[in-house]
Short mmCIF file of C-alpha atoms in Angstrom, two decimals:
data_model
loop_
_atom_site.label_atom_id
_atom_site.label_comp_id
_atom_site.label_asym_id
_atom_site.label_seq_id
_atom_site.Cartn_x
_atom_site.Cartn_y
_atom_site.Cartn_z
CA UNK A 1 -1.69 -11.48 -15.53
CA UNK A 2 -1.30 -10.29 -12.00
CA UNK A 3 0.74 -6.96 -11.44
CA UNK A 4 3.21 -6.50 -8.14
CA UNK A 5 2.62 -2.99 -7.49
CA UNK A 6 4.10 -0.47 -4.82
CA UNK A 7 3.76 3.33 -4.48
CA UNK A 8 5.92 6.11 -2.73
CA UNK A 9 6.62 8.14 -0.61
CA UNK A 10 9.61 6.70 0.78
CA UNK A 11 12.25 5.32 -1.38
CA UNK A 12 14.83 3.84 1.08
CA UNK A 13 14.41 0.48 0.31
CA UNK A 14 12.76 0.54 -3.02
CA UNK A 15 15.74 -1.53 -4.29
CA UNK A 16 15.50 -4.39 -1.81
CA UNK A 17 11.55 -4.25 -2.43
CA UNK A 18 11.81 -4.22 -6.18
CA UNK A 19 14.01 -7.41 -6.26
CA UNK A 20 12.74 -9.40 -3.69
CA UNK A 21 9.14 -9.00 -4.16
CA UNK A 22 9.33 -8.95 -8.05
CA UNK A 23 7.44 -5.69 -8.46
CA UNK A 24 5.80 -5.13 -12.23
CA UNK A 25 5.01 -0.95 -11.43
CA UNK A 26 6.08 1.46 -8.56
CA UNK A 27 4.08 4.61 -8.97
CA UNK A 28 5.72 7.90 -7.41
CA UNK A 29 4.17 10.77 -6.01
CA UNK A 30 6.05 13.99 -7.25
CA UNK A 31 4.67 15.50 -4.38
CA UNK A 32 6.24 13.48 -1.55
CA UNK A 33 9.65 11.83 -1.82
CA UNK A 34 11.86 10.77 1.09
CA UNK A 35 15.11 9.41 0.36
CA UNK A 36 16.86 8.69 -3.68
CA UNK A 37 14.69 6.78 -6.18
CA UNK A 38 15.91 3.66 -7.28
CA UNK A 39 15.65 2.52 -11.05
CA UNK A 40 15.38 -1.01 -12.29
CA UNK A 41 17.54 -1.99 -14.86
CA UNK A 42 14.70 -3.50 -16.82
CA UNK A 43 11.20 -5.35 -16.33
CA UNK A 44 9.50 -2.11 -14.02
CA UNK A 45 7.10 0.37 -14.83
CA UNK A 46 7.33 3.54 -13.39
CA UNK A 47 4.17 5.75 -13.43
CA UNK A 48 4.64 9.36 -12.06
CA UNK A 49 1.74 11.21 -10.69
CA UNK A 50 1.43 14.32 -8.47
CA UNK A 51 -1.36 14.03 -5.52
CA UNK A 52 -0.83 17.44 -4.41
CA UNK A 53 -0.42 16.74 -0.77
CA UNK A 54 2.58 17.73 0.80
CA UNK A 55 4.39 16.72 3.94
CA UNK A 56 3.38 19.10 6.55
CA UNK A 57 4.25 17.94 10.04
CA UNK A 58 0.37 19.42 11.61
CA UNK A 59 -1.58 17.49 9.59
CA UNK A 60 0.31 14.67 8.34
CA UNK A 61 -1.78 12.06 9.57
CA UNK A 62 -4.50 13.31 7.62
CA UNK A 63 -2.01 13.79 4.51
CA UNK A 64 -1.14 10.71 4.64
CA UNK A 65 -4.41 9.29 4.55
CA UNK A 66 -5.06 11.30 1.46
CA UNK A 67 -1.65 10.42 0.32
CA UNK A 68 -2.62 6.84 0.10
CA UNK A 69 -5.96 6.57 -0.87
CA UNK A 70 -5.49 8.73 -4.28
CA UNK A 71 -2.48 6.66 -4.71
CA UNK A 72 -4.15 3.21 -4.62
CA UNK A 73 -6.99 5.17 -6.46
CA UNK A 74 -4.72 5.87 -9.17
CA UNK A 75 -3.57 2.72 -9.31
CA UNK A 76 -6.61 0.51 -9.34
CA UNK A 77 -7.49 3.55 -12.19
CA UNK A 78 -4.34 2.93 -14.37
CA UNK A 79 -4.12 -1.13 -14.10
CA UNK A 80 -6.61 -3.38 -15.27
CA UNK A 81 -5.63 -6.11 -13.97
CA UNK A 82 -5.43 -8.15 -10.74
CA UNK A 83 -2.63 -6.20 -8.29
CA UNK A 84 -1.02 -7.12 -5.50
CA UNK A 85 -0.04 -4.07 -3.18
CA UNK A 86 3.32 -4.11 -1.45
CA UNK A 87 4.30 -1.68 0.44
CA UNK A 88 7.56 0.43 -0.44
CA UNK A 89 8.89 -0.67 2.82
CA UNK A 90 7.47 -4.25 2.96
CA UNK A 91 9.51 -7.31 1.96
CA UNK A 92 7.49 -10.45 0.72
CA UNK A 93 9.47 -12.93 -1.35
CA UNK A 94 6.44 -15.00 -1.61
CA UNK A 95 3.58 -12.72 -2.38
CA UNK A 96 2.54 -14.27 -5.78
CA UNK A 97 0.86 -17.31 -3.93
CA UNK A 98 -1.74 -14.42 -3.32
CA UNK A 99 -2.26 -14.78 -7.19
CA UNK A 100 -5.61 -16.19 -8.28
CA UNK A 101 -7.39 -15.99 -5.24
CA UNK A 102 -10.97 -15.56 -5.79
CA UNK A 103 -11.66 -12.70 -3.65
CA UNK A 104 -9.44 -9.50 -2.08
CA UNK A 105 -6.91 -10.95 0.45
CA UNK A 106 -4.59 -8.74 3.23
CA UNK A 107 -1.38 -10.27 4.30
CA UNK A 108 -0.32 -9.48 7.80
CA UNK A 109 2.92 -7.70 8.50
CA UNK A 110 4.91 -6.87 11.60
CA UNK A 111 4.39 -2.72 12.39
CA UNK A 112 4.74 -0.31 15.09
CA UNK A 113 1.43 -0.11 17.98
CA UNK A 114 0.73 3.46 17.16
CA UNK A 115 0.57 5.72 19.17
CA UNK A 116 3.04 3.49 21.61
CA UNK A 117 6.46 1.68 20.32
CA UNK A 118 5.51 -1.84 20.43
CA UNK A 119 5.57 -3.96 17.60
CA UNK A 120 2.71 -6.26 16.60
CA UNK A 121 1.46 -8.11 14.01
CA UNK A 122 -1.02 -5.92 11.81
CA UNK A 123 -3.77 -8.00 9.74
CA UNK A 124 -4.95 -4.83 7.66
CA UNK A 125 -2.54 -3.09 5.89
CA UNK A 126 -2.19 -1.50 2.35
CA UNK A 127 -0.06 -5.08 1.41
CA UNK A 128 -3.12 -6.92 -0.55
CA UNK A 129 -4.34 -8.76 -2.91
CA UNK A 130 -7.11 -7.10 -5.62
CA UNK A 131 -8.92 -9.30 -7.89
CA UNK A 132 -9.32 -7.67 -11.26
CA UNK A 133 -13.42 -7.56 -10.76
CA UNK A 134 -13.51 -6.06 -7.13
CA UNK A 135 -11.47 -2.84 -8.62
CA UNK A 136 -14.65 -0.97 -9.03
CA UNK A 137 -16.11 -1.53 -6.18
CA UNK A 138 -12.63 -0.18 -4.42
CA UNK A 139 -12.12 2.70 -6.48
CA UNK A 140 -15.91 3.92 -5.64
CA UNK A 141 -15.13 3.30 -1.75
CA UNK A 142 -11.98 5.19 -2.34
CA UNK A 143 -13.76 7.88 -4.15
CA UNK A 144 -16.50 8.07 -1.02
CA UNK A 145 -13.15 7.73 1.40
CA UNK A 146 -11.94 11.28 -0.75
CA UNK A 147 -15.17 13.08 -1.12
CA UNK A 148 -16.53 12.95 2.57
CA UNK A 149 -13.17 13.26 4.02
CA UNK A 150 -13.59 10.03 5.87
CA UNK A 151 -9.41 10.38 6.74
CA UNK A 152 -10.73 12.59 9.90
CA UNK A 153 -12.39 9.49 11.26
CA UNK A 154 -10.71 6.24 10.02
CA UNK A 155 -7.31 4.91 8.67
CA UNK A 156 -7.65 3.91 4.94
CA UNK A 157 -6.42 0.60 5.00
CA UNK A 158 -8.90 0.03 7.99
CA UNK A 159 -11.69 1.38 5.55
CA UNK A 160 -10.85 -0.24 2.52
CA UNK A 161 -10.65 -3.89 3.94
CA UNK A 162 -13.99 -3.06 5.69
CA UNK A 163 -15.85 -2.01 2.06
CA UNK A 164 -13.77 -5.09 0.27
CA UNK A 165 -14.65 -8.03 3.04
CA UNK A 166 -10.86 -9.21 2.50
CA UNK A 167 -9.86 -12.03 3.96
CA UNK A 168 -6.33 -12.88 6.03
CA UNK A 169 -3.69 -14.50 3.79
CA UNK A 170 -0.64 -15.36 5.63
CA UNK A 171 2.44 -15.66 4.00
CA UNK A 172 5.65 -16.27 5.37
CA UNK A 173 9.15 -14.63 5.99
CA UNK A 174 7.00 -11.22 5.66
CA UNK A 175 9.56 -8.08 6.99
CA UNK A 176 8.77 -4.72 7.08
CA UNK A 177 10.93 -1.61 7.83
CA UNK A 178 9.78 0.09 10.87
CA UNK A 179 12.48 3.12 12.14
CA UNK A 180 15.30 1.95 10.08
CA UNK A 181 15.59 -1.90 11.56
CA UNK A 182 14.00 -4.67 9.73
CA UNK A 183 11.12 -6.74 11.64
CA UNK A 184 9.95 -10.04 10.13
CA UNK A 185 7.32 -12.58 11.00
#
């Protein structure tokens, strides 16, 4: 069985995300919550872990960073299984024809040009596809990601689709939340 899986951080449209992309687990960080945490009537898992990392304006780029790799850490730790990552803000109706691929598999989604304001379409996100075998070999770049405090240098979703060789997977319709207005490809 494959397991639709998003973590938080921000909770604004965890709702929308829940329904539409059919989500099996959200995991929450106790340490970081923006905006009112939605409960599904029935079908979701809800794990609850605390990362320690707080928002702090200075170094939030680097929190982040840390934010999200012990998150998917935890994750790829707690389900043994393949898991498709959607992100809390991300909307994918059709994300399960990611299921059964043979090896890890990104799907693009429209987000902001940081540090400018254009958007564009991104081809390496945290949205993915993990095959149930390729979890070790994740968690381990994860733990090297942690340990030699990589975060200074390189975005984690950069880094992990480096270590994973994932291919592009497009799927269509994809919208993502970017400063409150919806963008879709």
């Amino acid at each position: 069985m494959t397991r639709v899986v998003t973590f938080l951080g921000k909770a604004k449209y965890l709702k929308e995300v829940i329904e539409v992309n059919k989500l099996t687990d959200v995991f929450v960080d106790r340490s970081y919550i923006e905006g009112e945490l939605y409960y599904a009537p029935s079908g979701v898992q809800y794990h609850f872990l605390n990362t320690g990392v707080k928002y702090d304006p200075p170094n939030e780029m680097y929190n982040r960073r840390i934010r999200i790799a012990t998150m998917i850490r935890e994750i790829v730790e707690t389900i043994d299984d393949n898991i498709i990552f959607v992100d809390s803000d991300v909307i994918a109706k059709d994300v399960r024809k990611l299921d059964g691929l043979d090896r890890p598999a990104v799907f693009p989604i429209p987000a902001k040009n940081k540090p400018f304001e254009n958007i564009f379409v991104f081809h390496w996100s945290t949205n993915f596809y993990l095959p149930r075998r390729c979890r070790p070999t994740l968690k381990n770049a994860l733990d090297e990601y942690l340990e030699k405090n990589l975060y200074r240098f390189e975005p984690v979703d950069l880094y992990i689709h480096r270590k994973l060789w994932s291919i592009t997977f497009w799927l269509p319709g994809v919208c993502h939340y970017i400063d409150d207005k919806k963008y879709c490809i």
